[in-house]
PDB file of C-alpha atoms and ligand atoms in Angstrom:
ATOM      1  CA  MET M   1     206.129 121.785  33.680  1.00  0.00           C
ATOM      2  CA  SER M   2     207.072 122.905  30.200  1.00  0.00           C
ATOM      3  CA  GLN M   3     204.919 123.868  27.238  1.00  0.00           C
ATOM      4  CA  SER M   4     202.829 120.928  26.047  1.00  0.00           C
ATOM      5  CA  PHE M   5     200.338 120.350  23.231  1.00  0.00           C
ATOM      6  CA  LEU M   6     197.318 118.623  24.753  1.00  0.00           C
ATOM      7  CA  GLN M   7     194.436 120.450  23.077  1.00  0.00           C
ATOM      8  CA  CYS M   8     194.076 122.753  20.068  1.00  0.00           C
ATOM      9  CA  THR M   9     194.222 125.952  22.095  1.00  0.00           C
ATOM     10  CA  ASP M  10     197.665 125.144  23.529  1.00  0.00           C
ATOM     11  CA  ILE M  11     199.449 126.898  20.690  1.00  0.00           C
ATOM     12  CA  HIS M  12     199.169 130.647  21.082  1.00  0.00           C
ATOM     13  CA  LYS M  13     196.919 132.260  18.480  1.00  0.00           C
ATOM     14  CA  GLY M  14     199.662 134.760  17.686  1.00  0.00           C
ATOM     15  CA  ASP M  15     202.006 131.876  16.773  1.00  0.00           C
ATOM     16  CA  LEU M  16     199.670 130.100  14.318  1.00  0.00           C
ATOM     17  CA  GLU M  17     200.887 131.887  11.188  1.00  0.00           C
ATOM     18  CA  ALA M  18     204.530 131.129  12.009  1.00  0.00           C
ATOM     19  CA  LEU M  19     203.669 127.485  12.776  1.00  0.00           C
ATOM     20  CA  PHE M  20     201.870 126.996   9.449  1.00  0.00           C
ATOM     21  CA  HIS M  21     204.752 128.717   7.668  1.00  0.00           C
ATOM     22  CA  GLN M  22     207.188 126.330   9.383  1.00  0.00           C
ATOM     23  CA  ALA M  23     205.131 123.282   8.346  1.00  0.00           C
ATOM     24  CA  ALA M  24     205.107 124.509   4.737  1.00  0.00           C
ATOM     25  CA  ALA M  25     208.870 125.142   4.817  1.00  0.00           C
ATOM     26  CA  LEU M  26     209.557 121.674   6.258  1.00  0.00           C
ATOM     27  CA  LYS M  27     207.353 120.083   3.594  1.00  0.00           C
ATOM     28  CA  HIS M  28     209.175 122.007   0.863  1.00  0.00           C
ATOM     29  CA  GLU M  29     212.683 121.191   2.088  1.00  0.00           C
ATOM     30  CA  ARG M  30     212.006 117.529   2.920  1.00  0.00           C
ATOM     31  CA  PRO M  31     213.169 116.077  -0.435  1.00  0.00           C
ATOM     32  CA  ARG M  32     216.595 117.647   0.128  1.00  0.00           C
ATOM     33  CA  GLY M  33     216.739 116.677   3.813  1.00  0.00           C
ATOM     34  CA  HIS M  34     216.543 118.819   6.945  1.00  0.00           C
ATOM     35  CA  ALA M  35     219.156 120.356   9.152  1.00  0.00           C
ATOM     36  CA  PRO M  36     219.348 118.192  12.306  1.00  0.00           C
ATOM     37  CA  TYR M  37     217.161 120.524  14.360  1.00  0.00           C
ATOM     38  CA  LEU M  38     216.509 117.869  17.033  1.00  0.00           C
ATOM     39  CA  GLU M  39     219.986 116.302  17.047  1.00  0.00           C
ATOM     40  CA  GLY M  40     220.736 114.429  20.248  1.00  0.00           C
ATOM     41  CA  GLN M  41     217.126 114.506  21.415  1.00  0.00           C
ATOM     42  CA  THR M  42     215.242 111.364  22.388  1.00  0.00           C
ATOM     43  CA  TRP M  43     211.440 111.529  22.482  1.00  0.00           C
ATOM     44  CA  ALA M  44     209.409 108.776  24.149  1.00  0.00           C
ATOM     45  CA  LEU M  45     206.320 107.435  22.390  1.00  0.00           C
ATOM     46  CA  ILE M  46     203.745 105.810  24.675  1.00  0.00           C
ATOM     47  CA  PHE M  47     200.786 104.174  22.908  1.00  0.00           C
ATOM     48  CA  HIS M  48     197.923 102.556  24.815  1.00  0.00           C
ATOM     49  CA  LYS M  49     195.803 102.263  21.638  1.00  0.00           C
ATOM     50  CA  PRO M  50     196.695 101.116  18.114  1.00  0.00           C
ATOM     51  CA  SER M  51     197.967 103.595  15.529  1.00  0.00           C
ATOM     52  CA  THR M  52     199.292 103.691  11.988  1.00  0.00           C
ATOM     53  CA  ARG M  53     199.532 107.399  11.026  1.00  0.00           C
ATOM     54  CA  THR M  54     200.360 108.917  14.406  1.00  0.00           C
ATOM     55  CA  ARG M  55     203.075 106.485  15.351  1.00  0.00           C
ATOM     56  CA  VAL M  56     204.704 106.338  11.914  1.00  0.00           C
ATOM     57  CA  SER M  57     204.558 110.089  11.257  1.00  0.00           C
ATOM     58  CA  PHE M  58     206.103 110.897  14.648  1.00  0.00           C
ATOM     59  CA  GLU M  59     208.797 108.228  14.357  1.00  0.00           C
ATOM     60  CA  VAL M  60     209.703 109.246  10.800  1.00  0.00           C
ATOM     61  CA  GLY M  61     209.462 112.950  11.654  1.00  0.00           C
ATOM     62  CA  LEU M  62     211.775 112.660  14.664  1.00  0.00           C
ATOM     63  CA  HIS M  63     214.255 110.593  12.659  1.00  0.00           C
ATOM     64  CA  GLU M  64     214.267 113.111   9.776  1.00  0.00           C
ATOM     65  CA  LEU M  65     214.901 115.989  12.203  1.00  0.00           C
ATOM     66  CA  GLY M  66     217.916 114.187  13.669  1.00  0.00           C
ATOM     67  CA  GLY M  67     216.145 113.043  16.845  1.00  0.00           C
ATOM     68  CA  HIS M  68     215.580 109.565  18.242  1.00  0.00           C
ATOM     69  CA  PRO M  69     212.082 108.109  18.765  1.00  0.00           C
ATOM     70  CA  LEU M  70     211.860 105.649  21.656  1.00  0.00           C
ATOM     71  CA  TYR M  71     208.693 103.528  21.378  1.00  0.00           C
ATOM     72  CA  LEU M  72     207.564 102.188  24.745  1.00  0.00           C
ATOM     73  CA  GLU M  73     205.401  99.065  24.761  1.00  0.00           C
ATOM     74  CA  GLN M  74     202.753  99.439  27.438  1.00  0.00           C
ATOM     75  CA  SER M  75     203.146  95.807  28.503  1.00  0.00           C
ATOM     76  CA  GLN M  76     206.919  96.226  28.832  1.00  0.00           C
ATOM     77  CA  THR M  77     206.888  99.319  31.066  1.00  0.00           C
ATOM     78  CA  GLN M  78     206.273  99.585  34.810  1.00  0.00           C
ATOM     79  CA  MET M  79     203.382 101.959  34.046  1.00  0.00           C
ATOM     80  CA  GLY M  80     201.615  98.900  32.666  1.00  0.00           C
ATOM     81  CA  ARG M  81     202.146  97.233  36.070  1.00  0.00           C
ATOM     82  CA  GLY M  82     200.759 100.132  38.047  1.00  0.00           C
ATOM     83  CA  GLU M  83     203.634 102.610  38.496  1.00  0.00           C
ATOM     84  CA  THR M  84     202.000 105.992  38.978  1.00  0.00           C
ATOM     85  CA  VAL M  85     201.656 108.532  36.196  1.00  0.00           C
ATOM     86  CA  ALA M  86     203.417 111.100  38.397  1.00  0.00           C
ATOM     87  CA  ASP M  87     206.493 108.905  38.948  1.00  0.00           C
ATOM     88  CA  THR M  88     206.568 107.920  35.274  1.00  0.00           C
ATOM     89  CA  ALA M  89     206.450 111.602  34.311  1.00  0.00           C
ATOM     90  CA  LYS M  90     209.218 112.597  36.709  1.00  0.00           C
ATOM     91  CA  VAL M  91     211.516 109.711  35.757  1.00  0.00           C
ATOM     92  CA  LEU M  92     211.037 109.994  31.992  1.00  0.00           C
ATOM     93  CA  SER M  93     211.682 113.745  32.261  1.00  0.00           C
ATOM     94  CA  ARG M  94     215.201 112.911  33.489  1.00  0.00           C
ATOM     95  CA  TYR M  95     215.913 110.947  30.297  1.00  0.00           C
ATOM     96  CA  VAL M  96     213.961 112.299  27.325  1.00  0.00           C
ATOM     97  CA  ARG M  97     213.379 115.681  25.678  1.00  0.00           C
ATOM     98  CA  GLY M  98     209.632 115.096  25.306  1.00  0.00           C
ATOM     99  CA  ILE M  99     206.813 112.552  25.437  1.00  0.00           C
ATOM    100  CA  ILE M 100     204.219 111.725  22.785  1.00  0.00           C
ATOM    101  CA  ILE M 101     201.305 109.769  24.206  1.00  0.00           C
ATOM    102  CA  ARG M 102     198.126 108.113  22.897  1.00  0.00           C
ATOM    103  CA  THR M 103     195.822 106.846  25.607  1.00  0.00           C
ATOM    104  CA  PHE M 104     192.200 106.652  26.791  1.00  0.00           C
ATOM    105  CA  ASP M 105     191.757 109.102  29.648  1.00  0.00           C
ATOM    106  CA  HIS M 106     192.624 112.714  28.841  1.00  0.00           C
ATOM    107  CA  ALA M 107     193.228 113.360  32.553  1.00  0.00           C
ATOM    108  CA  LEU M 108     196.200 110.963  32.420  1.00  0.00           C
ATOM    109  CA  VAL M 109     197.850 113.070  29.719  1.00  0.00           C
ATOM    110  CA  GLU M 110     197.194 116.264  31.678  1.00  0.00           C
ATOM    111  CA  GLU M 111     198.736 114.669  34.768  1.00  0.00           C
ATOM    112  CA  LEU M 112     201.763 113.514  32.787  1.00  0.00           C
ATOM    113  CA  ALA M 113     202.316 117.092  31.575  1.00  0.00           C
ATOM    114  CA  ARG M 114     201.718 118.577  35.027  1.00  0.00           C
ATOM    115  CA  GLU M 115     204.016 116.183  36.889  1.00  0.00           C
ATOM    116  CA  GLY M 116     206.814 116.012  34.332  1.00  0.00           C
ATOM    117  CA  SER M 117     209.167 118.738  33.202  1.00  0.00           C
ATOM    118  CA  VAL M 118     209.331 118.030  29.454  1.00  0.00           C
ATOM    119  CA  PRO M 119     206.771 118.800  26.705  1.00  0.00           C
ATOM    120  CA  VAL M 120     203.948 116.285  26.288  1.00  0.00           C
ATOM    121  CA  VAL M 121     202.188 115.881  22.949  1.00  0.00           C
ATOM    122  CA  ASN M 122     198.689 114.412  22.822  1.00  0.00           C
ATOM    123  CA  GLY M 123     198.665 111.759  20.105  1.00  0.00           C
ATOM    124  CA  LEU M 124     194.925 111.122  20.796  1.00  0.00           C
ATOM    125  CA  THR M 125     192.818 110.612  23.895  1.00  0.00           C
ATOM    126  CA  ASP M 126     189.121 109.835  24.264  1.00  0.00           C
ATOM    127  CA  LEU M 127     188.602 113.605  24.477  1.00  0.00           C
ATOM    128  CA  PHE M 128     190.894 115.191  21.885  1.00  0.00           C
ATOM    129  CA  HIS M 129     193.097 114.578  18.838  1.00  0.00           C
ATOM    130  CA  PRO M 130     194.729 117.982  18.297  1.00  0.00           C
ATOM    131  CA  CYS M 131     197.596 116.853  16.015  1.00  0.00           C
ATOM    132  CA  GLN M 132     195.008 115.669  13.488  1.00  0.00           C
ATOM    133  CA  VAL M 133     193.115 118.979  13.488  1.00  0.00           C
ATOM    134  CA  TYR M 134     196.317 120.977  13.016  1.00  0.00           C
ATOM    135  CA  ALA M 135     197.365 118.771  10.077  1.00  0.00           C
ATOM    136  CA  ASP M 136     193.861 119.120   8.617  1.00  0.00           C
ATOM    137  CA  ALA M 137     193.863 122.892   9.061  1.00  0.00           C
ATOM    138  CA  PHE M 138     197.239 123.050   7.335  1.00  0.00           C
ATOM    139  CA  THR M 139     195.841 120.911   4.487  1.00  0.00           C
ATOM    140  CA  LEU M 140     193.021 123.422   3.995  1.00  0.00           C
ATOM    141  CA  SER M 141     195.426 126.351   4.189  1.00  0.00           C
ATOM    142  CA  GLU M 142     197.404 124.850   1.300  1.00  0.00           C
ATOM    143  CA  ARG M 143     194.273 125.299  -0.822  1.00  0.00           C
ATOM    144  CA  TRP M 144     192.926 128.560   0.534  1.00  0.00           C
ATOM    145  CA  GLY M 145     195.948 130.436   1.809  1.00  0.00           C
ATOM    146  CA  ILE M 146     198.731 132.480   0.330  1.00  0.00           C
ATOM    147  CA  GLU M 147     202.237 133.100   1.652  1.00  0.00           C
ATOM    148  CA  ASP M 148     202.051 134.361   5.276  1.00  0.00           C
ATOM    149  CA  GLU M 149     198.259 134.199   5.280  1.00  0.00           C
ATOM    150  CA  ARG M 150     197.910 130.485   5.688  1.00  0.00           C
ATOM    151  CA  ALA M 151     196.317 130.116   9.126  1.00  0.00           C
ATOM    152  CA  SER M 152     194.196 133.226   8.594  1.00  0.00           C
ATOM    153  CA  SER M 153     192.745 131.727   5.395  1.00  0.00           C
ATOM    154  CA  LEU M 154     190.580 129.503   7.616  1.00  0.00           C
ATOM    155  CA  GLN M 155     188.789 132.439   9.195  1.00  0.00           C
ATOM    156  CA  GLY M 156     185.059 132.580   8.482  1.00  0.00           C
ATOM    157  CA  ARG M 157     185.009 129.150   6.781  1.00  0.00           C
ATOM    158  CA  LYS M 158     182.293 126.656   7.651  1.00  0.00           C
ATOM    159  CA  LEU M 159     183.150 123.042   8.518  1.00  0.00           C
ATOM    160  CA  ALA M 160     180.255 120.601   8.876  1.00  0.00           C
ATOM    161  CA  PHE M 161     181.072 117.656  11.140  1.00  0.00           C
ATOM    162  CA  ILE M 162     178.658 114.794  10.459  1.00  0.00           C
ATOM    163  CA  GLY M 163     178.279 111.619  12.566  1.00  0.00           C
ATOM    164  CA  ASP M 164     179.777 111.022  16.011  1.00  0.00           C
ATOM    165  CA  THR M 165     179.544 114.574  17.310  1.00  0.00           C
ATOM    166  CA  ALA M 166     180.667 113.528  20.792  1.00  0.00           C
ATOM    167  CA  SER M 167     183.943 112.020  19.530  1.00  0.00           C
ATOM    168  CA  ASN M 168     187.507 113.176  20.111  1.00  0.00           C
ATOM    169  CA  MET M 169     187.564 114.503  16.513  1.00  0.00           C
ATOM    170  CA  ALA M 170     184.363 116.525  16.895  1.00  0.00           C
ATOM    171  CA  ASN M 171     185.565 117.914  20.238  1.00  0.00           C
ATOM    172  CA  SER M 172     188.883 118.859  18.670  1.00  0.00           C
ATOM    173  CA  TRP M 173     187.189 120.645  15.781  1.00  0.00           C
ATOM    174  CA  ILE M 174     185.052 122.653  18.205  1.00  0.00           C
ATOM    175  CA  LEU M 175     188.124 123.963  20.015  1.00  0.00           C
ATOM    176  CA  GLY M 176     190.338 124.123  16.936  1.00  0.00           C
ATOM    177  CA  GLY M 177     187.617 125.764  14.855  1.00  0.00           C
ATOM    178  CA  ALA M 178     187.115 128.500  17.457  1.00  0.00           C
ATOM    179  CA  HIS M 179     190.887 128.991  17.674  1.00  0.00           C
ATOM    180  CA  PHE M 180     191.187 129.327  13.880  1.00  0.00           C
ATOM    181  CA  GLY M 181     188.079 131.552  13.587  1.00  0.00           C
ATOM    182  CA  MET M 182     185.931 128.952  11.822  1.00  0.00           C
ATOM    183  CA  GLU M 183     182.259 128.076  12.141  1.00  0.00           C
ATOM    184  CA  ILE M 184     181.615 124.439  13.110  1.00  0.00           C
ATOM    185  CA  ALA M 185     178.204 122.948  12.254  1.00  0.00           C
ATOM    186  CA  LEU M 186     177.749 119.577  13.938  1.00  0.00           C
ATOM    187  CA  SER M 187     175.117 117.010  13.063  1.00  0.00           C
ATOM    188  CA  GLY M 188     174.535 113.688  14.779  1.00  0.00           C
ATOM    189  CA  PRO M 189     171.958 111.874  16.918  1.00  0.00           C
ATOM    190  CA  GLU M 190     170.644 113.773  19.944  1.00  0.00           C
ATOM    191  CA  ALA M 191     172.395 111.345  22.318  1.00  0.00           C
ATOM    192  CA  PHE M 192     175.750 112.368  20.789  1.00  0.00           C
ATOM    193  CA  ARG M 193     175.411 116.104  21.351  1.00  0.00           C
ATOM    194  CA  PRO M 194     178.785 117.587  22.445  1.00  0.00           C
ATOM    195  CA  LYS M 195     179.303 117.345  26.215  1.00  0.00           C
ATOM    196  CA  PRO M 196     179.097 120.465  28.428  1.00  0.00           C
ATOM    197  CA  GLU M 197     182.813 119.985  29.216  1.00  0.00           C
ATOM    198  CA  ILE M 198     183.689 121.111  25.693  1.00  0.00           C
ATOM    199  CA  GLU M 199     181.769 124.353  26.072  1.00  0.00           C
ATOM    200  CA  ALA M 200     183.466 124.871  29.455  1.00  0.00           C
ATOM    201  CA  ARG M 201     186.890 124.405  27.871  1.00  0.00           C
ATOM    202  CA  LEU M 202     186.023 126.945  25.156  1.00  0.00           C
ATOM    203  CA  LYS M 203     185.070 129.442  27.848  1.00  0.00           C
ATOM    204  CA  THR M 204     188.243 128.773  29.849  1.00  0.00           C
ATOM    205  CA  ALA M 205     190.277 129.410  26.701  1.00  0.00           C
ATOM    206  CA  GLY M 206     188.412 132.714  26.215  1.00  0.00           C
ATOM    207  CA  LEU M 207     186.962 131.586  22.893  1.00  0.00           C
ATOM    208  CA  PRO M 208     183.478 132.246  21.472  1.00  0.00           C
ATOM    209  CA  LEU M 209     180.835 129.523  21.161  1.00  0.00           C
ATOM    210  CA  ASN M 210     181.459 128.975  17.477  1.00  0.00           C
ATOM    211  CA  TYR M 211     179.452 125.808  16.981  1.00  0.00           C
ATOM    212  CA  THR M 212     175.902 124.708  16.339  1.00  0.00           C
ATOM    213  CA  PHE M 213     174.339 121.276  16.763  1.00  0.00           C
ATOM    214  CA  THR M 214     171.440 119.824  14.783  1.00  0.00           C
ATOM    215  CA  THR M 215     170.077 116.324  14.298  1.00  0.00           C
ATOM    216  CA  ASP M 216     169.467 117.221  10.615  1.00  0.00           C
ATOM    217  CA  PRO M 217     172.629 116.546   8.560  1.00  0.00           C
ATOM    218  CA  ALA M 218     171.291 118.520   5.575  1.00  0.00           C
ATOM    219  CA  GLU M 219     171.031 121.644   7.694  1.00  0.00           C
ATOM    220  CA  ALA M 220     174.640 121.327   8.866  1.00  0.00           C
ATOM    221  CA  ALA M 221     175.987 120.534   5.380  1.00  0.00           C
ATOM    222  CA  ARG M 222     174.283 123.457   3.607  1.00  0.00           C
ATOM    223  CA  ASP M 223     176.863 125.890   2.145  1.00  0.00           C
ATOM    224  CA  ALA M 224     179.738 124.269   4.050  1.00  0.00           C
ATOM    225  CA  ASP M 225     183.333 124.677   2.855  1.00  0.00           C
ATOM    226  CA  VAL M 226     184.262 121.287   4.319  1.00  0.00           C
ATOM    227  CA  ILE M 227     182.327 118.124   5.115  1.00  0.00           C
ATOM    228  CA  TYR M 228     184.163 116.126   7.779  1.00  0.00           C
ATOM    229  CA  THR M 229     183.419 112.738   9.258  1.00  0.00           C
ATOM    230  CA  ASP M 230     185.062 110.097  11.424  1.00  0.00           C
ATOM    231  CA  VAL M 231     184.421 106.430  12.200  1.00  0.00           C
ATOM    232  CA  TRP M 232     181.206 105.574  14.007  1.00  0.00           C
ATOM    233  CA  VAL M 233     182.996 103.181  16.390  1.00  0.00           C
ATOM    234  CA  SER M 234     186.064 104.804  17.906  1.00  0.00           C
ATOM    235  CA  MET M 235     188.811 102.907  19.684  1.00  0.00           C
ATOM    236  CA  GLY M 236     187.363 101.887  23.040  1.00  0.00           C
ATOM    237  CA  ASP M 237     183.726 101.958  21.824  1.00  0.00           C
ATOM    238  CA  GLU M 238     183.730  98.441  20.326  1.00  0.00           C
ATOM    239  CA  ALA M 239     181.195  97.061  22.818  1.00  0.00           C
ATOM    240  CA  GLU M 240     178.621  99.576  21.508  1.00  0.00           C
ATOM    241  CA  ARG M 241     179.233  98.697  17.860  1.00  0.00           C
ATOM    242  CA  GLU M 242     175.746  97.466  16.904  1.00  0.00           C
ATOM    243  CA  ALA M 243     173.918 100.322  18.689  1.00  0.00           C
ATOM    244  CA  ARG M 244     176.226 102.894  17.136  1.00  0.00           C
ATOM    245  CA  LEU M 245     175.866 101.579  13.577  1.00  0.00           C
ATOM    246  CA  LYS M 246     172.107 101.857  13.968  1.00  0.00           C
ATOM    247  CA  ALA M 247     172.138 105.335  15.559  1.00  0.00           C
ATOM    248  CA  PHE M 248     174.514 106.834  12.978  1.00  0.00           C
ATOM    249  CA  ARG M 249     172.979 105.271   9.856  1.00  0.00           C
ATOM    250  CA  PRO M 250     171.137 108.510   8.853  1.00  0.00           C
ATOM    251  CA  TYR M 251     174.453 110.375   9.063  1.00  0.00           C
ATOM    252  CA  GLN M 252     176.380 108.659   6.272  1.00  0.00           C
ATOM    253  CA  VAL M 253     178.183 111.184   4.043  1.00  0.00           C
ATOM    254  CA  ASP M 254     177.023 110.519   0.486  1.00  0.00           C
ATOM    255  CA  GLU M 255     176.895 112.450  -2.785  1.00  0.00           C
ATOM    256  CA  ARG M 256     173.495 113.896  -1.913  1.00  0.00           C
ATOM    257  CA  LEU M 257     174.871 115.448   1.273  1.00  0.00           C
ATOM    258  CA  MET M 258     178.009 116.673  -0.507  1.00  0.00           C
ATOM    259  CA  ALA M 259     175.791 118.405  -3.097  1.00  0.00           C
ATOM    260  CA  LEU M 260     174.343 120.623  -0.343  1.00  0.00           C
ATOM    261  CA  ALA M 261     177.780 122.018   0.495  1.00  0.00           C
ATOM    262  CA  LYS M 262     179.535 124.651  -1.627  1.00  0.00           C
ATOM    263  CA  PRO M 263     180.403 123.355  -5.125  1.00  0.00           C
ATOM    264  CA  ASP M 264     184.137 123.556  -4.310  1.00  0.00           C
ATOM    265  CA  ALA M 265     183.793 122.020  -0.820  1.00  0.00           C
ATOM    266  CA  TYR M 266     186.241 119.379   0.364  1.00  0.00           C
ATOM    267  CA  PHE M 267     185.562 116.018   1.974  1.00  0.00           C
ATOM    268  CA  MET M 268     187.845 115.212   4.907  1.00  0.00           C
ATOM    269  CA  HIS M 269     188.331 112.246   7.226  1.00  0.00           C
ATOM    270  CA  CYS M 270     191.059 111.633   9.810  1.00  0.00           C
ATOM    271  CA  LEU M 271     191.289 107.926   8.824  1.00  0.00           C
ATOM    272  CA  PRO M 272     191.122 105.008   9.260  1.00  0.00           C
ATOM    273  CA  ALA M 273     187.861 105.016   7.250  1.00  0.00           C
ATOM    274  CA  HIS M 274     185.108 102.434   7.009  1.00  0.00           C
ATOM    275  CA  GLU M 275     183.786 102.863   3.484  1.00  0.00           C
ATOM    276  CA  GLY M 276     180.100 102.070   3.301  1.00  0.00           C
ATOM    277  CA  GLU M 277     179.589 103.082   6.948  1.00  0.00           C
ATOM    278  CA  GLU M 278     180.299 106.767   7.678  1.00  0.00           C
ATOM    279  CA  VAL M 279     181.075 107.578   4.019  1.00  0.00           C
ATOM    280  CA  THR M 280     180.185 106.116   0.645  1.00  0.00           C
ATOM    281  CA  THR M 281     182.941 104.935  -1.673  1.00  0.00           C
ATOM    282  CA  ALA M 282     181.874 107.536  -4.264  1.00  0.00           C
ATOM    283  CA  VAL M 283     182.605 110.401  -1.854  1.00  0.00           C
ATOM    284  CA  TYR M 284     185.620 108.845  -0.162  1.00  0.00           C
ATOM    285  CA  ARG M 285     187.356 108.185  -3.467  1.00  0.00           C
ATOM    286  CA  GLY M 286     185.757 111.095  -5.322  1.00  0.00           C
ATOM    287  CA  PRO M 287     187.268 114.361  -6.617  1.00  0.00           C
ATOM    288  CA  GLN M 288     186.397 116.395  -3.509  1.00  0.00           C
ATOM    289  CA  SER M 289     188.203 114.026  -1.147  1.00  0.00           C
ATOM    290  CA  ILE M 290     191.563 115.205   0.245  1.00  0.00           C
ATOM    291  CA  VAL M 291     192.046 112.450   2.820  1.00  0.00           C
ATOM    292  CA  LEU M 292     195.517 111.349   1.709  1.00  0.00           C
ATOM    293  CA  ASP M 293     196.857 114.909   1.838  1.00  0.00           C
ATOM    294  CA  GLU M 294     195.574 115.120   5.416  1.00  0.00           C
ATOM    295  CA  ALA M 295     197.418 111.922   6.268  1.00  0.00           C
ATOM    296  CA  GLU M 296     200.662 113.138   4.654  1.00  0.00           C
ATOM    297  CA  ASN M 297     200.466 116.486   6.388  1.00  0.00           C
ATOM    298  CA  ARG M 298     200.501 114.813   9.805  1.00  0.00           C
ATOM    299  CA  LEU M 299     204.238 114.435   9.183  1.00  0.00           C
ATOM    300  CA  HIS M 300     204.944 118.051   8.207  1.00  0.00           C
ATOM    301  CA  MET M 301     202.708 119.711  10.804  1.00  0.00           C
ATOM    302  CA  GLN M 302     203.897 117.503  13.674  1.00  0.00           C
ATOM    303  CA  LYS M 303     207.523 118.304  12.849  1.00  0.00           C
ATOM    304  CA  ALA M 304     206.594 122.001  13.085  1.00  0.00           C
ATOM    305  CA  ILE M 305     204.818 121.374  16.424  1.00  0.00           C
ATOM    306  CA  LEU M 306     207.878 119.576  17.860  1.00  0.00           C
ATOM    307  CA  LEU M 307     210.122 122.478  16.836  1.00  0.00           C
ATOM    308  CA  TYR M 308     207.633 124.923  18.352  1.00  0.00           C
ATOM    309  CA  LEU M 309     207.650 123.063  21.673  1.00  0.00           C
ATOM    310  CA  VAL M 310     211.425 122.874  21.985  1.00  0.00           C
ATOM    311  CA  ASP M 311     211.872 126.514  21.007  1.00  0.00           C
ATOM    312  CA  ASP M 312     213.019 128.361  24.153  1.00  0.00           C
ATOM    313  CA  ARG M 313     210.560 131.198  24.188  1.00  0.00           C
TER     314      ARG M 313
HETATM  315  N1   CP T 401     194.280 109.557  12.136  1.00  0.00           N
HETATM  316  C1   CP T 401     195.025 108.866  13.017  1.00  0.00           C
HETATM  317  O1   CP T 401     195.381 109.337  14.101  1.00  0.00           O
HETATM  318  O2   CP T 401     195.389 107.628  12.577  1.00  0.00           O
HETATM  319  P1   CP T 401     196.078 106.472  13.421  1.00  0.00           P
HETATM  320  O3   CP T 401     195.065 105.954  14.398  1.00  0.00           O
HETATM  321  O4   CP T 401     196.485 105.465  12.405  1.00  0.00           O
HETATM  322  O5   CP T 401     197.272 107.045  14.150  1.00  0.00           O
HETATM  323  N1  NVA T 402     187.644 108.834  16.701  1.00  0.00           N
HETATM  324  C1  NVA T 402     188.652 107.907  16.243  1.00  0.00           C
HETATM  325  C2  NVA T 402     189.810 108.641  15.658  1.00  0.00           C
HETATM  326  C3  NVA T 402     190.903 107.778  15.085  1.00  0.00           C
HETATM  327  C4  NVA T 402     192.062 108.546  14.564  1.00  0.00           C
HETATM  328  C5  NVA T 402     189.089 107.025  17.404  1.00  0.00           C
HETATM  329  O1  NVA T 402     189.294 107.562  18.500  1.00  0.00           O
HETATM  330  O2  NVA T 402     189.219 105.812  17.215  1.00  0.00           O
END
């Protein structure tokens, strides 16, 4: 088993500043091209759910670093016909330098990492989406940080997560927020309160309970530095669409909610967005929205994460 990135706490706190610095350096040098840091390396990409940003940013990122992305169609692999995760992990580890996977069950990704001997990167599971939170944190650090105090610029900031507070994005912000020293104020319907498993994972990681939950979105949004939301119907939740749209209706991010946050607060969203559902067009396309920078920074931060994982420390 080698070092993997499955949840936000998998990168050592003491390495965060160097990681953010690396992402900034890669972003800066990109127009001139990179040294082939990953030359000769093939990374497998396994996607059991659709993706635009994650797949493209990893494929482009690997290519730009001199590596080779190998996209594996679920229906064209033996895993899709029932070959075990353990055998898949062991066999792929003989061929590739690392595996990037997007799937449903987080336990599958943990098993892949445990049974294989190459780094595994979580490109989203039902439980977590850590690459997104790291790209988002880097996006905020570009606004708040200064040289060598990028990651630490997040400390003490308040992020209000409004909507599906039991989603992979909310879970990731709870762990990521604690890791970065942020306060996370969640607001959603009572039935979507974060699961006890998330609190257990915080404890296992030795992190404080940094989050609050309220059914009142105004309370969560008050004095926030960031208002964050995600789709109301995540991949895999389609059968619950009607019930979810009804339950989340009071949690739409609109200009009234944004006005409760700090005057210089940012609006963030992992995308894809459903304008008119979780966010109004005025907010989504308004001056406080930094959603496209988040999307771009997936590329720069994920390159830094790949280099971190292959670094022989
Ligand atoms: N935000 C995100 O992960 O987007 P994709 O589903 O397009 O990869
Ligand atoms: N919660 C969303 C995130 C998409 C990037 C989903 O899982 O579909």
